[in-house]
CSV table of C-alpha atoms in Angstrom, one decimal:
chain,number,residue,atom,x,y,z
C,809,MET,CA,-47.9,-58.8,-136.8
C,810,LYS,CA,-47.5,-55.3,-137.5
C,811,GLN,CA,-47.5,-53.0,-134.5
C,812,THR,CA,-50.9,-50.8,-134.2
C,813,LYS,CA,-49.8,-48.0,-133.2
C,814,ARG,CA,-51.7,-45.0,-134.2
C,815,PHE,CA,-52.4,-41.9,-131.9
C,816,PHE,CA,-56.1,-39.8,-131.9
C,817,ALA,CA,-55.8,-36.5,-134.0
C,818,MET,CA,-56.7,-34.1,-132.0
C,819,ALA,CA,-56.9,-31.1,-134.4
C,820,LEU,CA,-59.2,-31.8,-136.9
C,821,ALA,CA,-61.2,-29.7,-139.3
C,822,GLY,CA,-63.9,-28.4,-139.0
C,823,ALA,CA,-63.7,-28.4,-135.5
C,824,LEU,CA,-67.3,-27.3,-133.4
C,825,THR,CA,-66.4,-24.1,-131.0
C,826,VAL,CA,-65.1,-25.1,-128.0
C,827,GLY,CA,-68.2,-22.7,-126.6
C,828,CYS,CA,-70.9,-25.2,-127.1
C,829,LEU,CA,-69.2,-27.7,-124.0
C,830,ALA,CA,-69.4,-25.6,-121.2
C,831,GLY,CA,-69.8,-28.1,-118.2
C,832,CYS,CA,-68.0,-30.6,-119.7
C,833,GLY,CA,-65.7,-30.5,-116.8
C,834,GLY,CA,-68.8,-31.1,-113.7
C,835,SER,CA,-67.9,-33.7,-111.7
C,836,SER,CA,-69.9,-37.7,-112.2
C,837,SER,CA,-73.4,-35.9,-111.4
C,838,ASP,CA,-73.2,-33.3,-113.8
C,839,ALA,CA,-71.2,-34.4,-116.6
C,840,ALA,CA,-71.8,-33.7,-119.9
C,841,ALA,CA,-73.7,-36.3,-121.4
C,842,PRO,CA,-73.4,-36.5,-125.7
C,843,ALA,CA,-76.0,-34.3,-127.4
C,844,GLY,CA,-79.6,-35.5,-127.3
C,845,SER,CA,-79.1,-38.1,-125.2
C,846,ALA,CA,-78.6,-39.1,-122.1
C,847,SER,CA,-75.6,-40.7,-120.0
C,848,GLY,CA,-75.4,-44.4,-120.3
C,849,SER,CA,-77.2,-44.1,-123.6
C,850,ALA,CA,-75.5,-44.4,-127.2
C,851,ALA,CA,-74.1,-42.1,-129.4
C,852,ALA,CA,-73.1,-43.1,-132.7
C,853,ALA,CA,-71.7,-42.4,-136.0
C,854,SER,CA,-72.9,-43.6,-138.6
C,855,SER,CA,-74.0,-43.3,-142.9
C,856,SER,CA,-75.7,-44.6,-145.3
C,857,ASP,CA,-73.0,-46.5,-146.7
C,858,SER,CA,-71.4,-47.7,-142.8
C,859,LYS,CA,-68.9,-50.9,-143.0
C,860,GLY,CA,-70.4,-52.1,-140.1
C,861,THR,CA,-71.8,-51.2,-136.6
C,862,ILE,CA,-69.3,-52.0,-133.6
C,863,GLN,CA,-70.9,-51.8,-129.9
C,864,VAL,CA,-68.1,-50.0,-127.4
C,865,ILE,CA,-69.2,-50.7,-124.1
C,866,THR,CA,-67.3,-48.9,-121.2
C,867,MET,CA,-66.9,-49.2,-117.6
C,868,ALA,CA,-70.1,-46.6,-117.0
C,869,LEU,CA,-71.2,-43.4,-118.8
C,870,ASN,CA,-71.3,-41.0,-115.6
C,871,THR,CA,-67.9,-39.2,-115.7
C,872,ASP,CA,-65.4,-37.0,-117.4
C,873,TYR,CA,-63.1,-39.5,-118.2
C,874,TRP,CA,-65.8,-42.0,-119.8
C,875,HIS,CA,-67.0,-39.4,-122.1
C,876,ALA,CA,-64.0,-38.3,-123.8
C,877,VAL,CA,-63.0,-42.5,-124.4
C,878,GLN,CA,-66.8,-42.5,-125.7
C,879,ALA,CA,-65.7,-39.2,-127.7
C,880,GLY,CA,-62.2,-40.7,-129.1
C,881,ALA,CA,-64.1,-44.0,-130.1
C,882,ILE,CA,-66.8,-42.2,-132.0
C,883,GLN,CA,-64.5,-40.5,-134.4
C,884,ALA,CA,-62.6,-43.5,-134.5
C,885,GLY,CA,-66.5,-44.4,-136.6
C,886,LYS,CA,-66.0,-41.8,-138.7
C,887,ASP,CA,-62.5,-42.0,-139.5
C,888,PHE,CA,-62.4,-45.3,-141.2
C,889,GLY,CA,-66.3,-45.4,-142.2
C,890,TYR,CA,-68.0,-47.6,-138.9
C,891,GLU,CA,-71.0,-47.2,-136.8
C,892,VAL,CA,-69.6,-46.9,-133.9
C,893,ASN,CA,-72.7,-47.0,-131.3
C,894,VAL,CA,-71.7,-46.0,-127.7
C,895,ILE,CA,-73.1,-46.8,-123.8
C,896,GLY,CA,-72.1,-48.0,-120.5
C,897,PRO,CA,-73.4,-48.8,-117.4
C,898,ASN,CA,-75.0,-46.4,-114.7
C,899,ASP,CA,-71.7,-46.4,-112.3
C,900,GLU,CA,-68.8,-48.4,-112.6
C,901,SER,CA,-70.2,-51.0,-110.2
C,902,ASN,CA,-73.0,-52.9,-112.7
C,903,ALA,CA,-71.2,-55.9,-114.0
C,904,GLN,CA,-74.8,-57.1,-114.1
C,905,GLU,CA,-75.8,-54.4,-116.3
C,906,GLN,CA,-73.0,-54.6,-118.7
C,907,CYS,CA,-73.2,-57.7,-119.0
C,908,ASN,CA,-76.7,-58.0,-120.1
C,909,GLU,CA,-75.3,-54.7,-123.1
C,910,ILE,CA,-72.7,-57.4,-123.6
C,911,LEU,CA,-75.4,-60.4,-124.5
C,912,ASP,CA,-78.3,-57.2,-126.7
C,913,ALA,CA,-74.9,-56.0,-128.5
C,914,ALA,CA,-74.4,-59.3,-129.8
C,915,ALA,CA,-78.6,-59.9,-130.1
C,916,ASN,CA,-78.9,-57.0,-132.0
C,917,GLY,CA,-76.1,-58.4,-134.5
C,918,VAL,CA,-73.4,-56.2,-134.4
C,919,ASP,CA,-69.7,-56.9,-136.3
C,920,ALA,CA,-67.8,-55.9,-133.3
C,921,ILE,CA,-67.4,-55.5,-129.7
C,922,VAL,CA,-65.0,-53.7,-127.8
C,923,VAL,CA,-66.0,-53.6,-124.0
C,924,ALA,CA,-63.9,-52.3,-120.8
C,925,ALA,CA,-65.1,-55.4,-118.7
C,926,ASN,CA,-65.6,-53.3,-115.1
C,927,ASN,CA,-65.4,-56.6,-113.6
C,928,PRO,CA,-63.5,-59.1,-115.5
C,929,ASP,CA,-64.7,-61.9,-113.2
C,930,THR,CA,-67.8,-61.5,-113.5
C,931,VAL,CA,-67.8,-60.2,-117.2
C,932,SER,CA,-65.3,-62.7,-118.6
C,933,SER,CA,-68.2,-65.3,-118.9
C,934,THR,CA,-70.4,-63.4,-121.4
C,935,ILE,CA,-67.8,-62.3,-122.7
C,936,ALA,CA,-66.7,-65.4,-123.8
C,937,GLU,CA,-69.9,-66.3,-124.8
C,938,VAL,CA,-70.7,-63.7,-127.9
C,939,HIS,CA,-66.7,-64.0,-129.0
C,940,ALA,CA,-67.3,-68.1,-129.0
C,941,GLN,CA,-70.2,-67.1,-131.8
C,942,GLY,CA,-68.5,-64.9,-133.8
C,943,ILE,CA,-68.2,-62.1,-133.0
C,944,PRO,CA,-65.0,-60.1,-131.8
C,945,VAL,CA,-63.8,-58.1,-128.7
C,946,VAL,CA,-61.2,-56.0,-128.3
C,947,ALA,CA,-60.8,-55.4,-124.9
C,948,MET,CA,-61.0,-52.1,-124.1
C,949,GLU,CA,-58.4,-50.6,-121.0
C,950,VAL,CA,-58.7,-54.3,-118.6
C,951,THR,CA,-58.2,-57.2,-119.8
C,952,VAL,CA,-60.1,-60.6,-118.4
C,953,PRO,CA,-58.8,-63.7,-117.5
C,954,ASP,CA,-59.6,-65.8,-120.6
C,955,GLU,CA,-57.4,-64.5,-122.8
C,956,ASP,CA,-59.1,-66.6,-125.6
C,957,ALA,CA,-62.1,-64.6,-124.6
C,958,TYR,CA,-60.9,-61.9,-126.8
C,959,ASP,CA,-58.9,-60.9,-130.0
C,960,ALA,CA,-56.6,-57.8,-128.5
C,961,TRP,CA,-56.2,-55.7,-125.7
C,962,VAL,CA,-55.8,-51.9,-126.1
C,963,GLY,CA,-55.3,-50.1,-123.0
C,964,VAL,CA,-52.4,-49.4,-120.9
C,965,ASP,CA,-49.6,-50.8,-118.3
C,966,ASN,CA,-52.2,-49.7,-115.4
C,967,TYR,CA,-49.5,-50.7,-112.5
C,968,LYS,CA,-46.1,-49.6,-114.4
C,969,ILE,CA,-48.1,-46.1,-115.3
C,970,GLU,CA,-49.1,-45.5,-111.3
C,971,LYS,CA,-46.2,-46.3,-110.9
C,972,GLN,CA,-44.5,-43.7,-112.8
C,973,LEU,CA,-46.4,-41.3,-110.9
C,974,ALA,CA,-45.8,-42.8,-107.3
C,975,ASP,CA,-42.1,-42.4,-108.4
C,976,TYR,CA,-42.8,-38.5,-109.7
C,977,ILE,CA,-44.4,-37.5,-106.3
C,978,GLY,CA,-41.0,-39.4,-104.4
C,979,GLU,CA,-38.7,-37.8,-106.5
C,980,THR,CA,-40.4,-34.4,-106.4
C,981,TYR,CA,-41.9,-34.2,-102.8
C,982,ASP,CA,-39.4,-34.8,-99.6
C,983,ASP,CA,-40.9,-36.4,-96.2
C,984,LEU,CA,-44.3,-38.1,-97.8
C,985,HIS,CA,-47.7,-39.2,-95.8
C,986,VAL,CA,-49.3,-40.1,-98.3
C,987,GLY,CA,-53.2,-41.4,-98.5
C,988,ILE,CA,-54.6,-43.2,-101.0
C,989,ILE,CA,-57.9,-42.5,-102.4
C,990,ARG,CA,-58.9,-46.0,-104.4
C,991,GLY,CA,-61.8,-47.5,-106.9
C,992,ILE,CA,-64.1,-50.0,-105.4
C,993,VAL,CA,-61.6,-52.6,-103.2
C,994,GLY,CA,-61.4,-56.0,-106.2
C,995,THR,CA,-61.8,-54.2,-109.0
C,996,GLU,CA,-58.9,-55.2,-110.8
C,997,ILE,CA,-57.8,-51.8,-112.3
C,998,HIS,CA,-58.4,-49.9,-109.2
C,999,ASP,CA,-56.5,-53.6,-107.7
C,1000,ILE,CA,-53.3,-52.7,-109.5
C,1001,ARG,CA,-53.2,-49.5,-109.5
C,1002,CYS,CA,-53.0,-48.8,-106.0
C,1003,GLN,CA,-50.7,-51.7,-105.6
C,1004,GLY,CA,-48.4,-49.4,-107.7
C,1005,ILE,CA,-49.2,-45.6,-105.8
C,1006,GLU,CA,-47.5,-48.1,-102.6
C,1007,ASP,CA,-44.8,-49.3,-104.2
C,1008,GLY,CA,-43.7,-46.3,-105.5
C,1009,ILE,CA,-44.1,-44.7,-103.5
C,1010,THR,CA,-42.5,-46.7,-100.4
C,1011,GLU,CA,-40.0,-47.5,-102.6
C,1012,ALA,CA,-38.9,-43.5,-102.7
C,1013,GLY,CA,-38.1,-43.8,-98.8
C,1014,GLY,CA,-42.8,-42.2,-98.0
C,1015,GLU,CA,-45.2,-44.1,-95.8
C,1016,ILE,CA,-48.7,-44.9,-96.3
C,1017,VAL,CA,-50.4,-43.8,-94.0
C,1018,SER,CA,-54.0,-45.1,-95.1
C,1019,VAL,CA,-56.0,-46.8,-98.3
C,1020,GLN,CA,-59.6,-45.9,-98.4
C,1021,PRO,CA,-61.9,-46.8,-101.1
C,1022,ALA,CA,-64.4,-44.1,-102.4
C,1023,ASP,CA,-65.6,-46.5,-105.3
C,1024,SER,CA,-65.1,-44.0,-107.5
C,1025,ASP,CA,-67.0,-41.3,-106.7
C,1026,ARG,CA,-66.5,-37.7,-106.3
C,1027,ALA,CA,-68.6,-36.7,-102.9
C,1028,LYS,CA,-67.9,-40.4,-101.3
C,1029,ALA,CA,-63.7,-39.3,-101.9
C,1030,VAL,CA,-64.9,-36.1,-100.0
C,1031,ASN,CA,-65.8,-37.6,-96.9
C,1032,VAL,CA,-63.3,-40.6,-96.9
C,1033,ALA,CA,-60.5,-37.7,-97.2
C,1034,GLU,CA,-62.4,-35.9,-94.8
C,1035,ASN,CA,-61.7,-38.7,-92.0
C,1036,MET,CA,-58.3,-39.9,-93.5
C,1037,LEU,CA,-57.3,-35.6,-92.0
C,1038,GLN,CA,-59.3,-36.0,-89.3
C,1039,ALA,CA,-57.7,-40.1,-87.8
C,1040,ASN,CA,-54.4,-39.0,-89.8
C,1041,PRO,CA,-53.2,-34.8,-89.2
C,1042,GLU,CA,-49.5,-35.8,-91.2
C,1043,ILE,CA,-50.7,-36.4,-94.5
C,1044,ASN,CA,-49.7,-34.3,-96.8
C,1045,ALA,CA,-50.6,-36.2,-99.8
C,1046,PHE,CA,-53.5,-37.4,-101.7
C,1047,VAL,CA,-53.5,-39.8,-104.2
C,1048,ALA,CA,-56.6,-41.3,-106.2
C,1049,THR,CA,-56.8,-43.7,-108.2
C,1050,ASN,CA,-59.3,-41.9,-110.5
C,1051,ASP,CA,-59.7,-38.0,-111.4
C,1052,GLU,CA,-63.0,-37.9,-109.7
C,1053,MET,CA,-62.2,-39.0,-106.2
C,1054,ALA,CA,-58.4,-36.7,-106.1
C,1055,LEU,CA,-61.1,-33.7,-106.9
C,1056,GLY,CA,-63.4,-34.7,-104.2
C,1057,ALA,CA,-60.2,-34.6,-101.9
C,1058,TYR,CA,-58.8,-31.8,-102.6
C,1059,GLU,CA,-62.1,-30.8,-101.7
C,1060,ALA,CA,-61.9,-32.1,-98.3
C,1061,VAL,CA,-57.9,-30.6,-98.5
C,1062,LYS,CA,-59.6,-27.5,-99.9
C,1063,ALA,CA,-62.1,-27.3,-96.2
C,1064,ALA,CA,-59.3,-28.0,-93.5
C,1065,GLY,CA,-57.9,-25.2,-95.2
C,1066,LYS,CA,-54.3,-27.4,-96.2
C,1067,GLU,CA,-53.9,-26.3,-99.6
C,1068,ASP,CA,-50.2,-25.7,-99.1
C,1069,GLU,CA,-49.8,-28.0,-97.6
C,1070,ILE,CA,-51.5,-31.1,-98.8
C,1071,VAL,CA,-50.7,-32.0,-103.1
C,1072,VAL,CA,-53.8,-34.2,-104.4
C,1073,PHE,CA,-52.9,-36.8,-108.0
C,1074,GLY,CA,-55.3,-38.5,-109.8
C,1075,ILE,CA,-54.9,-40.7,-112.8
C,1076,ASP,CA,-57.3,-40.3,-116.0
C,1077,GLY,CA,-56.7,-36.5,-117.2
C,1078,SER,CA,-60.1,-35.9,-117.2
C,1079,THR,CA,-61.2,-31.9,-118.2
C,1080,GLY,CA,-63.0,-31.5,-114.0
C,1081,ALA,CA,-59.2,-32.5,-113.7
C,1082,LEU,CA,-57.6,-30.6,-115.7
C,1083,GLU,CA,-59.1,-27.2,-115.4
C,1084,SER,CA,-58.7,-28.0,-111.6
C,1085,ILE,CA,-54.5,-27.9,-112.4
C,1086,ILE,CA,-55.2,-24.6,-114.1
C,1087,LYS,CA,-56.9,-23.2,-111.4
C,1088,GLY,CA,-54.4,-23.4,-109.0
C,1089,GLU,CA,-55.9,-26.3,-107.4
C,1090,LEU,CA,-55.3,-30.0,-107.8
C,1091,THR,CA,-51.7,-30.8,-108.3
C,1092,GLY,CA,-51.4,-33.5,-110.9
C,1093,THR,CA,-53.2,-35.8,-113.0
C,1094,LEU,CA,-52.0,-39.0,-115.1
C,1095,ASP,CA,-53.5,-38.1,-117.8
C,1096,VAL,CA,-54.1,-41.7,-120.1
C,1097,VAL,CA,-55.2,-39.4,-123.1
C,1098,ALA,CA,-58.7,-41.3,-122.7
C,1099,THR,CA,-59.4,-40.4,-126.4
C,1100,ASN,CA,-57.0,-42.2,-127.5
C,1101,LEU,CA,-58.2,-45.0,-126.3
C,1102,GLY,CA,-61.8,-44.8,-127.5
C,1103,TYR,CA,-60.1,-44.6,-130.7
C,1104,ASN,CA,-57.4,-46.9,-130.5
C,1105,SER,CA,-59.9,-50.0,-129.7
C,1106,VAL,CA,-62.0,-49.0,-132.5
C,1107,GLU,CA,-59.3,-48.9,-134.9
C,1108,VAL,CA,-57.9,-52.0,-134.0
C,1109,ALA,CA,-61.5,-53.5,-134.0
C,1110,THR,CA,-61.6,-51.7,-138.0
C,1111,LYS,CA,-58.7,-54.2,-138.3
C,1112,ILE,CA,-59.8,-57.3,-137.1
C,1113,LEU,CA,-62.9,-57.1,-139.4
C,1114,GLU,CA,-61.0,-56.2,-142.3
C,1115,GLY,CA,-58.8,-58.9,-142.1
C,1116,LYS,CA,-55.7,-56.9,-141.7
C,1117,ASP,CA,-52.7,-57.4,-139.2
C,1118,TYR,CA,-53.0,-55.8,-135.5
C,1119,ASP,CA,-51.1,-57.3,-132.2
C,1120,LYS,CA,-52.9,-58.9,-129.6
C,1121,GLU,CA,-51.7,-56.7,-127.2
C,1122,ASN,CA,-51.1,-52.4,-127.4
C,1123,GLU,CA,-49.6,-50.1,-125.1
C,1124,ASP,CA,-51.3,-46.3,-125.2
C,1125,GLU,CA,-48.8,-43.8,-124.2
C,1126,VAL,CA,-49.7,-41.3,-120.0
C,1127,VAL,CA,-47.8,-37.8,-119.8
C,1128,ILE,CA,-48.4,-36.8,-116.1
C,1129,ALA,CA,-50.1,-33.1,-116.3
C,1130,THR,CA,-48.8,-30.4,-114.1
C,1131,LYS,CA,-49.4,-27.0,-113.9
C,1132,GLU,CA,-46.9,-26.3,-117.1
C,1133,ASN,CA,-48.6,-28.5,-119.3
C,1134,ALA,CA,-52.2,-28.6,-118.2
C,1135,GLN,CA,-53.4,-25.9,-120.5
C,1136,GLN,CA,-52.4,-27.6,-124.0
C,1137,LEU,CA,-53.6,-31.0,-122.6
C,1138,TYR,CA,-56.6,-29.7,-121.4
C,1139,ASP,CA,-57.5,-27.7,-124.8
C,1140,ASP,CA,-56.7,-30.0,-127.0
C,1141,LEU,CA,-59.0,-32.6,-125.4
C,1142,LYS,CA,-61.7,-30.2,-125.5
C,1143,THR,CA,-61.5,-29.6,-129.6
C,1144,SER,CA,-61.5,-33.4,-129.3
C,1145,LEU,CA,-64.6,-33.5,-128.0
C,1146,ALA,CA,-66.6,-30.8,-130.1
C,1147,ASN,CA,-65.8,-33.1,-133.2
C,1148,ALA,CA,-67.4,-36.1,-131.6
C,1149,GLY,CA,-70.0,-33.8,-131.1
C,1150,PHE,CA,-70.2,-33.3,-127.1
C-alpha cells in the first residue's frame, strides 16, 4: 500500500482572527469548546453535498489537547468533503461512556468511525462489534488488542517519543533526580509513556525518584507534585505524561519558590503548555502536533471509504518545544484552531 502521510496545513486561506481564541490555553476546566457547543458535544463540518459522515470519538473533550485534535478532524472534513462529528466523554477515565458513544454512532448510520480508546481493553469488544457491522474503524492515537477490529491506526509510538524526550532531558541536564507524574494507572498510553521516560532518564544516568498518578488532572497534579517535593526535596526535574499535569507540577514548583531549581516538561504541545513556555514557566513539551492527529485520522478514514490505498499503521511526527521554537508552534496551532471555528 502507498504511504499516507499528509500533514495538516497550518496556514489556511480565510483564517479567522486569532483574537477570537481567547481562553483556549486554560486548564481542563476552562478550555475552550467549539463555538455553539459544550465540551463533549458534537462539532460538525457538513454541507448539503457531503460525501458521508465520519464520527470522531476522542478520549475526552475537556483539555486543550483534544480540542486541537478536534480542530484537525473538522478541517479534514472540510478539505475532503465529509461531515465530521467530534464527541468524547467528560474525562479520560469514562470508558463506559465511550463505549456508548461508539454504539450510538453505529446505530445512527455513520459511514466510518475514528476512535481514541481511553481504555483499549474495555473498549476493544465494542469497537469489534461495530466493525463487524461493516463500519470502517480508524484507531486514533492508541491501538486496541484485536488488530482485526480496526482497519488502520494513526498516531505516534508513545514509548519512542517519550524516550526521545527523556534522552533530550538527559543530554541537556546533569545530576537528574526526576519525579514522574503520570495519567491513570492501567491506561495504555500513560503506561507506555511512563516507561519511555523511566528508561530514557535511567540510561542517561539520572535517578527516578518517584512515579505518581494524577489522572491527567491539573489540580491533582499540583497536589501530587507538592507531596513529591515534601518527601523528596532533591527532585530537580518533573516530567509529566501530558501537558495538563505538567502545568499543575509547575504551579507546585512555583509555590515552593523553586522555579530556578526545577525543570518541568510535559507532552502534547497544547496551547496552555506553549503559552507557559513562551512566558518562561514550563521548560518544554513534546509537541505531538495534535491537529495533525485529528486531520490524518480523518484523511485515512476517507481513503478507506473511497477505496484508495492506505497503510495499516500511520505514524505522525513530533517536535520538542522549548523557549526557542514555542512561539512559532503556538502561532501555527492558533491558526489551525481558528480555521476550525474555535
